[in-house]
PDB file of C-alpha atoms in Angstrom:
ATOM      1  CA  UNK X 252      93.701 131.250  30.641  1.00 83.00           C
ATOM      2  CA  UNK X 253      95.496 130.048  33.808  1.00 91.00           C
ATOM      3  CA  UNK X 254      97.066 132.417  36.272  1.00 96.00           C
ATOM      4  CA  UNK X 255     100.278 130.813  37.264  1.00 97.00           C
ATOM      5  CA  UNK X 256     101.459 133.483  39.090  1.00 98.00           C
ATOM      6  CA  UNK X 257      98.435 133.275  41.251  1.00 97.00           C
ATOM      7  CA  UNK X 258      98.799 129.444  41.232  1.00 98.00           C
ATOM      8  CA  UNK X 259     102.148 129.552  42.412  1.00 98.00           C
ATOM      9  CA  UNK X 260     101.560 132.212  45.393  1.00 98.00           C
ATOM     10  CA  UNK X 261      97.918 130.032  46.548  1.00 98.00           C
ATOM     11  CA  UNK X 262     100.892 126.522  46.777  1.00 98.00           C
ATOM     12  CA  UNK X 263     103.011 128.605  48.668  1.00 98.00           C
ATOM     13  CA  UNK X 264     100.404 129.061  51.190  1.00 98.00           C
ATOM     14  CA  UNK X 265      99.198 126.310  51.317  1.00 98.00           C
ATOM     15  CA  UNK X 266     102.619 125.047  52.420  1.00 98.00           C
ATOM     16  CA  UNK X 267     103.065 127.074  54.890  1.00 98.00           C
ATOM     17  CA  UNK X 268      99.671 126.026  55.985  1.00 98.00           C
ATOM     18  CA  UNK X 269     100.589 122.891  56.256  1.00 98.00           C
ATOM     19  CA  UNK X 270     103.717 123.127  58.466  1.00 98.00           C
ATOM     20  CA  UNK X 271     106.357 123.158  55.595  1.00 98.00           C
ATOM     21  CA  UNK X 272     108.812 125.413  54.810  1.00 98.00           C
ATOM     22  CA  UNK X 273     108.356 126.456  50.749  1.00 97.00           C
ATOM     23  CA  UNK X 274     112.041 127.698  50.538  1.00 97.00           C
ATOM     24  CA  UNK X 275     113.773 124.549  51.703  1.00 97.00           C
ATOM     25  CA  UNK X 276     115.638 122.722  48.690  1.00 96.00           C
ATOM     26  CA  UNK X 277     113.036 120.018  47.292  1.00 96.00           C
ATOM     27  CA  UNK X 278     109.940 122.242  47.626  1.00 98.00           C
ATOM     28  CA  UNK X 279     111.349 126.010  46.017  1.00 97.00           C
ATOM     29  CA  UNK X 280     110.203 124.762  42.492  1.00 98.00           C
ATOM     30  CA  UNK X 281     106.713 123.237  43.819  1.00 98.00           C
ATOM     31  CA  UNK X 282     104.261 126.272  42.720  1.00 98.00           C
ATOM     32  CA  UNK X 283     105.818 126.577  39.603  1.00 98.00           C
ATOM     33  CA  UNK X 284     105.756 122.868  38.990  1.00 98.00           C
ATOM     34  CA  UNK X 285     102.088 122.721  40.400  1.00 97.00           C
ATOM     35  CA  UNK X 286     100.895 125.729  38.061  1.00 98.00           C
ATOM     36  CA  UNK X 287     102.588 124.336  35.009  1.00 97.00           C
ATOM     37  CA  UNK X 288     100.181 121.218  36.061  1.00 97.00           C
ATOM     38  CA  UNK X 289      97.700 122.859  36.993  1.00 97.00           C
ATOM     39  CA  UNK X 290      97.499 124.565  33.465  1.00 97.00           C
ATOM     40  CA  UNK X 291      97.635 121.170  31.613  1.00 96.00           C
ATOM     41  CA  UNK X 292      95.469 119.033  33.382  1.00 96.00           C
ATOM     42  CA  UNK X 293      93.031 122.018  33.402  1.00 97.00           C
ATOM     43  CA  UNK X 294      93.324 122.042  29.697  1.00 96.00           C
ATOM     44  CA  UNK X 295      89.704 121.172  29.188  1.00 96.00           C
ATOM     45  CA  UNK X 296      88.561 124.530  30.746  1.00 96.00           C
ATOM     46  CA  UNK X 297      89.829 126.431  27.396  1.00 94.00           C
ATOM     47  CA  UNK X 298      89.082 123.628  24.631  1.00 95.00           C
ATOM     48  CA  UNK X 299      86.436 123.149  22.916  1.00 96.00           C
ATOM     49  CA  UNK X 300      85.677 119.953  21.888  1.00 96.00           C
ATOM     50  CA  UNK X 301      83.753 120.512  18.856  1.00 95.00           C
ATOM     51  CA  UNK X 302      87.253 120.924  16.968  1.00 95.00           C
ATOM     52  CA  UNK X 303      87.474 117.300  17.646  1.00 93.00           C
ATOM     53  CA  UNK X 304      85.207 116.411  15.292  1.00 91.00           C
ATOM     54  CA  UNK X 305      86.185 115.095  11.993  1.00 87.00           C
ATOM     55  CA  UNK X 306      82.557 113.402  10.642  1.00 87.00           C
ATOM     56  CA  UNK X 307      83.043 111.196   7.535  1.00 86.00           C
ATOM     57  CA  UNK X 308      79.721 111.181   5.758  1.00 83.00           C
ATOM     58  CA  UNK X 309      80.177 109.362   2.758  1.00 71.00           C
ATOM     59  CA  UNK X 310      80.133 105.758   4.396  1.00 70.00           C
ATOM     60  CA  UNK X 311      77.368 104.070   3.981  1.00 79.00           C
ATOM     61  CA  UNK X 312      77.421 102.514   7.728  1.00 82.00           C
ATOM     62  CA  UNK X 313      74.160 102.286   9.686  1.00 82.00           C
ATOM     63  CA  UNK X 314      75.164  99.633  12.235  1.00 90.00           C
ATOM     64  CA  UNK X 315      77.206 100.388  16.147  1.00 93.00           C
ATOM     65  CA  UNK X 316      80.701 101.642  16.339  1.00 94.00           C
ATOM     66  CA  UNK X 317      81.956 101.079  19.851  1.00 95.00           C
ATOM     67  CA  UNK X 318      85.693 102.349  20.834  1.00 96.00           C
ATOM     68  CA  UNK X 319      86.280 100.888  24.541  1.00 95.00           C
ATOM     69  CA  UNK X 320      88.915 101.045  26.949  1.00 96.00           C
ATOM     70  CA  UNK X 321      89.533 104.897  26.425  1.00 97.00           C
ATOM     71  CA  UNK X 322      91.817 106.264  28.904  1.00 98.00           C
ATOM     72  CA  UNK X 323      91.138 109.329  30.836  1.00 97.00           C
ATOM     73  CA  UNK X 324      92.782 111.049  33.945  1.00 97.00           C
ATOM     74  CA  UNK X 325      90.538 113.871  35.608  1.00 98.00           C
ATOM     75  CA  UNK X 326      90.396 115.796  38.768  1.00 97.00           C
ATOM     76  CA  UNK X 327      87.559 115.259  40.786  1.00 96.00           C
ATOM     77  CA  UNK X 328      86.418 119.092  41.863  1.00 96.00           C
ATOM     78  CA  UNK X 329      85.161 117.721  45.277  1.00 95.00           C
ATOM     79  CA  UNK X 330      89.046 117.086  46.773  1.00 94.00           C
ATOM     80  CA  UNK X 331      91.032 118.204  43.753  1.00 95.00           C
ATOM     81  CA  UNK X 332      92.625 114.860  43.540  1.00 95.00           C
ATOM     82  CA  UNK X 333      92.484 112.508  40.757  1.00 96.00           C
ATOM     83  CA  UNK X 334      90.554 109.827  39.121  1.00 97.00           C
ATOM     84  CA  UNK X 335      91.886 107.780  36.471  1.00 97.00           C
ATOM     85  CA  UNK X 336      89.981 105.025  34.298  1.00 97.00           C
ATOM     86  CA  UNK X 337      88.577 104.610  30.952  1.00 97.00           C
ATOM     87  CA  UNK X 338      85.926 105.397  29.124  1.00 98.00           C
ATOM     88  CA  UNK X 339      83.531 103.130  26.479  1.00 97.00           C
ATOM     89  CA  UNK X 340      81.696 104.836  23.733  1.00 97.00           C
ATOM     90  CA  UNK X 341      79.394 103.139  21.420  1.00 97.00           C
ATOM     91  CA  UNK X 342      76.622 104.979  18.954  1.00 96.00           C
ATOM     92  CA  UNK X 343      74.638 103.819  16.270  1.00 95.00           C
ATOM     93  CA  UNK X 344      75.523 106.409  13.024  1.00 94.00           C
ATOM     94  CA  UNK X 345      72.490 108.302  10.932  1.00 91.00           C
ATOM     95  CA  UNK X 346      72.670 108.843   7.607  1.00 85.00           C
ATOM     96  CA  UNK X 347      76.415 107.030   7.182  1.00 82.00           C
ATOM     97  CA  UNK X 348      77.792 110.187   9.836  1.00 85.00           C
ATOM     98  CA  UNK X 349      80.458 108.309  11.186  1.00 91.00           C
ATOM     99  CA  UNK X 350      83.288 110.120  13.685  1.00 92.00           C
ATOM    100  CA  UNK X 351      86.685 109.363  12.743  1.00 91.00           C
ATOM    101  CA  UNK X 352      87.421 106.665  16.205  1.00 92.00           C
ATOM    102  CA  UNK X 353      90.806 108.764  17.389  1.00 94.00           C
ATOM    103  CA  UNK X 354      88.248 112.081  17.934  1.00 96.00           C
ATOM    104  CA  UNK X 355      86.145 109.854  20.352  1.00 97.00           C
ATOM    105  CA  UNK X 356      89.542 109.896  22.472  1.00 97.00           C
ATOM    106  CA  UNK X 357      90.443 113.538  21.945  1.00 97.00           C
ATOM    107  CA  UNK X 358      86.390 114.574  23.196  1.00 98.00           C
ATOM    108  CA  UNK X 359      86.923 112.235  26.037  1.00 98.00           C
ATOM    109  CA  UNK X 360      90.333 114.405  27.067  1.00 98.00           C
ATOM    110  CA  UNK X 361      88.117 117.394  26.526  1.00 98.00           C
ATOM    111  CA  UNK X 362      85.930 117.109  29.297  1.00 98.00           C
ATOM    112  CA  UNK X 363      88.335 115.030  31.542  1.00 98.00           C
ATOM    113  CA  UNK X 364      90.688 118.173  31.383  1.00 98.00           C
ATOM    114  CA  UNK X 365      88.326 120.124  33.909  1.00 97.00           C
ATOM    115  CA  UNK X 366      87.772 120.193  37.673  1.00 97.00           C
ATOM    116  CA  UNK X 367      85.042 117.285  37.042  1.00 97.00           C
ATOM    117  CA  UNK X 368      82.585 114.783  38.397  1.00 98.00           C
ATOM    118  CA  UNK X 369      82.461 111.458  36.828  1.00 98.00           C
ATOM    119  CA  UNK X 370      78.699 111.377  36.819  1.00 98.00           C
ATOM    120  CA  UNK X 371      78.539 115.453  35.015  1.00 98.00           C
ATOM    121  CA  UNK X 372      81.988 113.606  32.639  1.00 98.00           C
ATOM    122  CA  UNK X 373      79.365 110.978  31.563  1.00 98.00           C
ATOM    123  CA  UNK X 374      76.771 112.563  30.685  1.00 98.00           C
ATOM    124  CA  UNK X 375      78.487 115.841  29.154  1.00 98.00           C
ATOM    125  CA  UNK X 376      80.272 113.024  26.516  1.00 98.00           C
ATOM    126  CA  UNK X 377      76.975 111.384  25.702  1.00 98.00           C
ATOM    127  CA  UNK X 378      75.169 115.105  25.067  1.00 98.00           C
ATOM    128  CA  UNK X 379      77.788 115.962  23.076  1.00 98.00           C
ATOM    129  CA  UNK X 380      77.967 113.271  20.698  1.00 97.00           C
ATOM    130  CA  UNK X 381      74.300 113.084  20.644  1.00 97.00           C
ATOM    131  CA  UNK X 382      74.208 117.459  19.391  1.00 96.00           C
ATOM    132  CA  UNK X 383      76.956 117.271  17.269  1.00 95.00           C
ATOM    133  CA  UNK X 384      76.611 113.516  15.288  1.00 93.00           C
ATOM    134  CA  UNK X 385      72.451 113.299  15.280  1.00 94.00           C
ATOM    135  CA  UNK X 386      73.015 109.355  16.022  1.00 95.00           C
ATOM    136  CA  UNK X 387      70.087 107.155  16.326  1.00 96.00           C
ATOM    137  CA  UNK X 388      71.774 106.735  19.874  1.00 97.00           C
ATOM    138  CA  UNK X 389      74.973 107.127  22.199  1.00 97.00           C
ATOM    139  CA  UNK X 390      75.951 104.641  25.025  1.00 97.00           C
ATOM    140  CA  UNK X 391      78.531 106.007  27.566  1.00 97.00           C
ATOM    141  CA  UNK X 392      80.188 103.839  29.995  1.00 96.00           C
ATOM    142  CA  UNK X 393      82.888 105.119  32.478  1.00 97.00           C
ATOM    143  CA  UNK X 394      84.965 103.085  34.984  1.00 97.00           C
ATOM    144  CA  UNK X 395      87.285 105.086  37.155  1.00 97.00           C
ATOM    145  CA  UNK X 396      89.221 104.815  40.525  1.00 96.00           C
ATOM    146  CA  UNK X 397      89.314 107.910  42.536  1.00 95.00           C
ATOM    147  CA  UNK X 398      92.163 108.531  45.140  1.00 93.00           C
ATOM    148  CA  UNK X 399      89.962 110.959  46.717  1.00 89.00           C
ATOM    149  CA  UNK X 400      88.460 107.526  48.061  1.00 89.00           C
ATOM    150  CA  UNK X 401      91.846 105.622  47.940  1.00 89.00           C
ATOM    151  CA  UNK X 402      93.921 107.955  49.577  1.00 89.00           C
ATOM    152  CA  UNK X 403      91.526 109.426  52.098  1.00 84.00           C
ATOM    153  CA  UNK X 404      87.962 109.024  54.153  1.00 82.00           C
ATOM    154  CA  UNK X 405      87.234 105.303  53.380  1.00 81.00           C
ATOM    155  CA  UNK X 406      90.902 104.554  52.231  1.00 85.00           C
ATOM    156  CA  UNK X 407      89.192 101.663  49.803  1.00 85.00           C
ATOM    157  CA  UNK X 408      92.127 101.322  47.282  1.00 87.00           C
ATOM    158  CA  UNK X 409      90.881  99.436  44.577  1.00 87.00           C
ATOM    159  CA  UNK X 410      86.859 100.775  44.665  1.00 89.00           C
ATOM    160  CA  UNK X 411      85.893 101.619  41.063  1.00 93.00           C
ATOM    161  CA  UNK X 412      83.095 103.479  40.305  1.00 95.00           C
ATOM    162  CA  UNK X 413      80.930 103.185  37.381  1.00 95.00           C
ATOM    163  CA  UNK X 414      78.734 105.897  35.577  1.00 97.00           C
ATOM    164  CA  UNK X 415      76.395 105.259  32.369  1.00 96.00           C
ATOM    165  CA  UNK X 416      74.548 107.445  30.268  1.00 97.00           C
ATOM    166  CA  UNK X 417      72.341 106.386  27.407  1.00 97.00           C
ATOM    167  CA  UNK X 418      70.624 108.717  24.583  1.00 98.00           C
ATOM    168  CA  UNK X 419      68.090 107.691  21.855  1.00 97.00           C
ATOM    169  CA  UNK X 420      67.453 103.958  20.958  1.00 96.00           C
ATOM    170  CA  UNK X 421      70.090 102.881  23.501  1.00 96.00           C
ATOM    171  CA  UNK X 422      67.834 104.391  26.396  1.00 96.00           C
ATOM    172  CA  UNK X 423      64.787 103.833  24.624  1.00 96.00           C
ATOM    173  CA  UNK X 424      65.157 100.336  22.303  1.00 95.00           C
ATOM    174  CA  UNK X 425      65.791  97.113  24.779  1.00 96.00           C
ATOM    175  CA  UNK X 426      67.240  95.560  21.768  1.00 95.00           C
ATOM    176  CA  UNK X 427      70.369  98.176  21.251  1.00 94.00           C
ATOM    177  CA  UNK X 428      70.902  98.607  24.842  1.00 93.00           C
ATOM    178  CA  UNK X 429      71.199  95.020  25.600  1.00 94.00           C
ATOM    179  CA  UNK X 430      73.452  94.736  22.533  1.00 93.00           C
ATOM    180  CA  UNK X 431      75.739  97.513  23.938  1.00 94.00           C
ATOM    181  CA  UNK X 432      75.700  96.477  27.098  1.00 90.00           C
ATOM    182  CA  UNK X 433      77.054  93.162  26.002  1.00 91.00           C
ATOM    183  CA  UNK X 434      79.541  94.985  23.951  1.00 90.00           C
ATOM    184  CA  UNK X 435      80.730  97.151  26.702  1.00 84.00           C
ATOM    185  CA  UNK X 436      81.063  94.065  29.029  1.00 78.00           C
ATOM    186  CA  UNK X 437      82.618  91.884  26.510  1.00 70.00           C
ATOM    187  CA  UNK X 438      80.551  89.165  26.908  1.00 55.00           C
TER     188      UNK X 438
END
């Protein structure tokens, strides 16, 4: 649970910290604003994303299911600023357990919704899917821009960063991961 009072007294501070005055007209609603945030895009903290699962296991599909181009907004928990990209999912089913493809979304906003690093985001989403579905593997791809390096330090707007993590045959199997891989760059 989120502590908005708290929220709103630590933005306060920090304006004053800053050299602005928090009572002047455009800034009075900032900490409540910024705690109301604060509380949504922290989300992920108090959600757990095994509700997100909806398995289907009467199909008799054995072959990759790959969603790509899944949107997700984070906060990186080095600067508390933002990164914002998508994610790619692929996984080979066992035993016909396939995920209904709109829960692969809501698992991704699960773990986004925390203070996070795009490296721990990765491989949380692949260990996940891997515990909860049994696949005979799990590819992960994630392509995000931070403003943490756009707005600040190197100021290199533009600079994605990419994070993989593969599980089962996709790590282990050259075949599947240079099928995925393919996939994921669609080539």
């Amino acid at each position: 649970m989120v502590d908005k009072k708290r929220i709103e007294a630590a933005v306060r501070e920090i304006l004053l910290a800053v050299g602005e005055n928090p009572d002047r007209e455009g800034l009075v609603e900032t900490p409540e604003r910024v705690a109301r945030m604060y509380e949504e895009i922290f989300s992920g903290l108090n959600d757990d994303p095994k509700r997100h699962l909806k398995v289907f296991t009467d199909t008799q599909h054995d072959e990759m299911v790959l969603v790509r181009d899944i949107p997700l907004y984070s906060v990186c928990e080095h600067h508390l600023l933002p990164f914002i990209g998508k994610a790619n999912i692929a996984y080979i089913p066992r035993g016909g357990n396939v995920l209904g493809l709109s829960k692969l979304a809501r698992i991704v906003d699960s773990f986004a919704r925390r203070p996070q690093l795009q490296e721990r985001l990765t491989s949380q989403i692949a260990n996940f899917l891997m515990d909860e579905l049994d696949p005979y593997g799990v590819a992960v791809v994630i392509n995000a821009e931070h403003l943490c390096m756009t707005m600040r330090g190197a100021r290199a707007a533009g600079a994605s960063t990419q994070t993989s993590a593969l599980r089962g045959l996709m790590r282990s199997d050259a075949r599947a991961r240079a099928e995925v891989m393919a996939l994921l760059s669609g080539k």
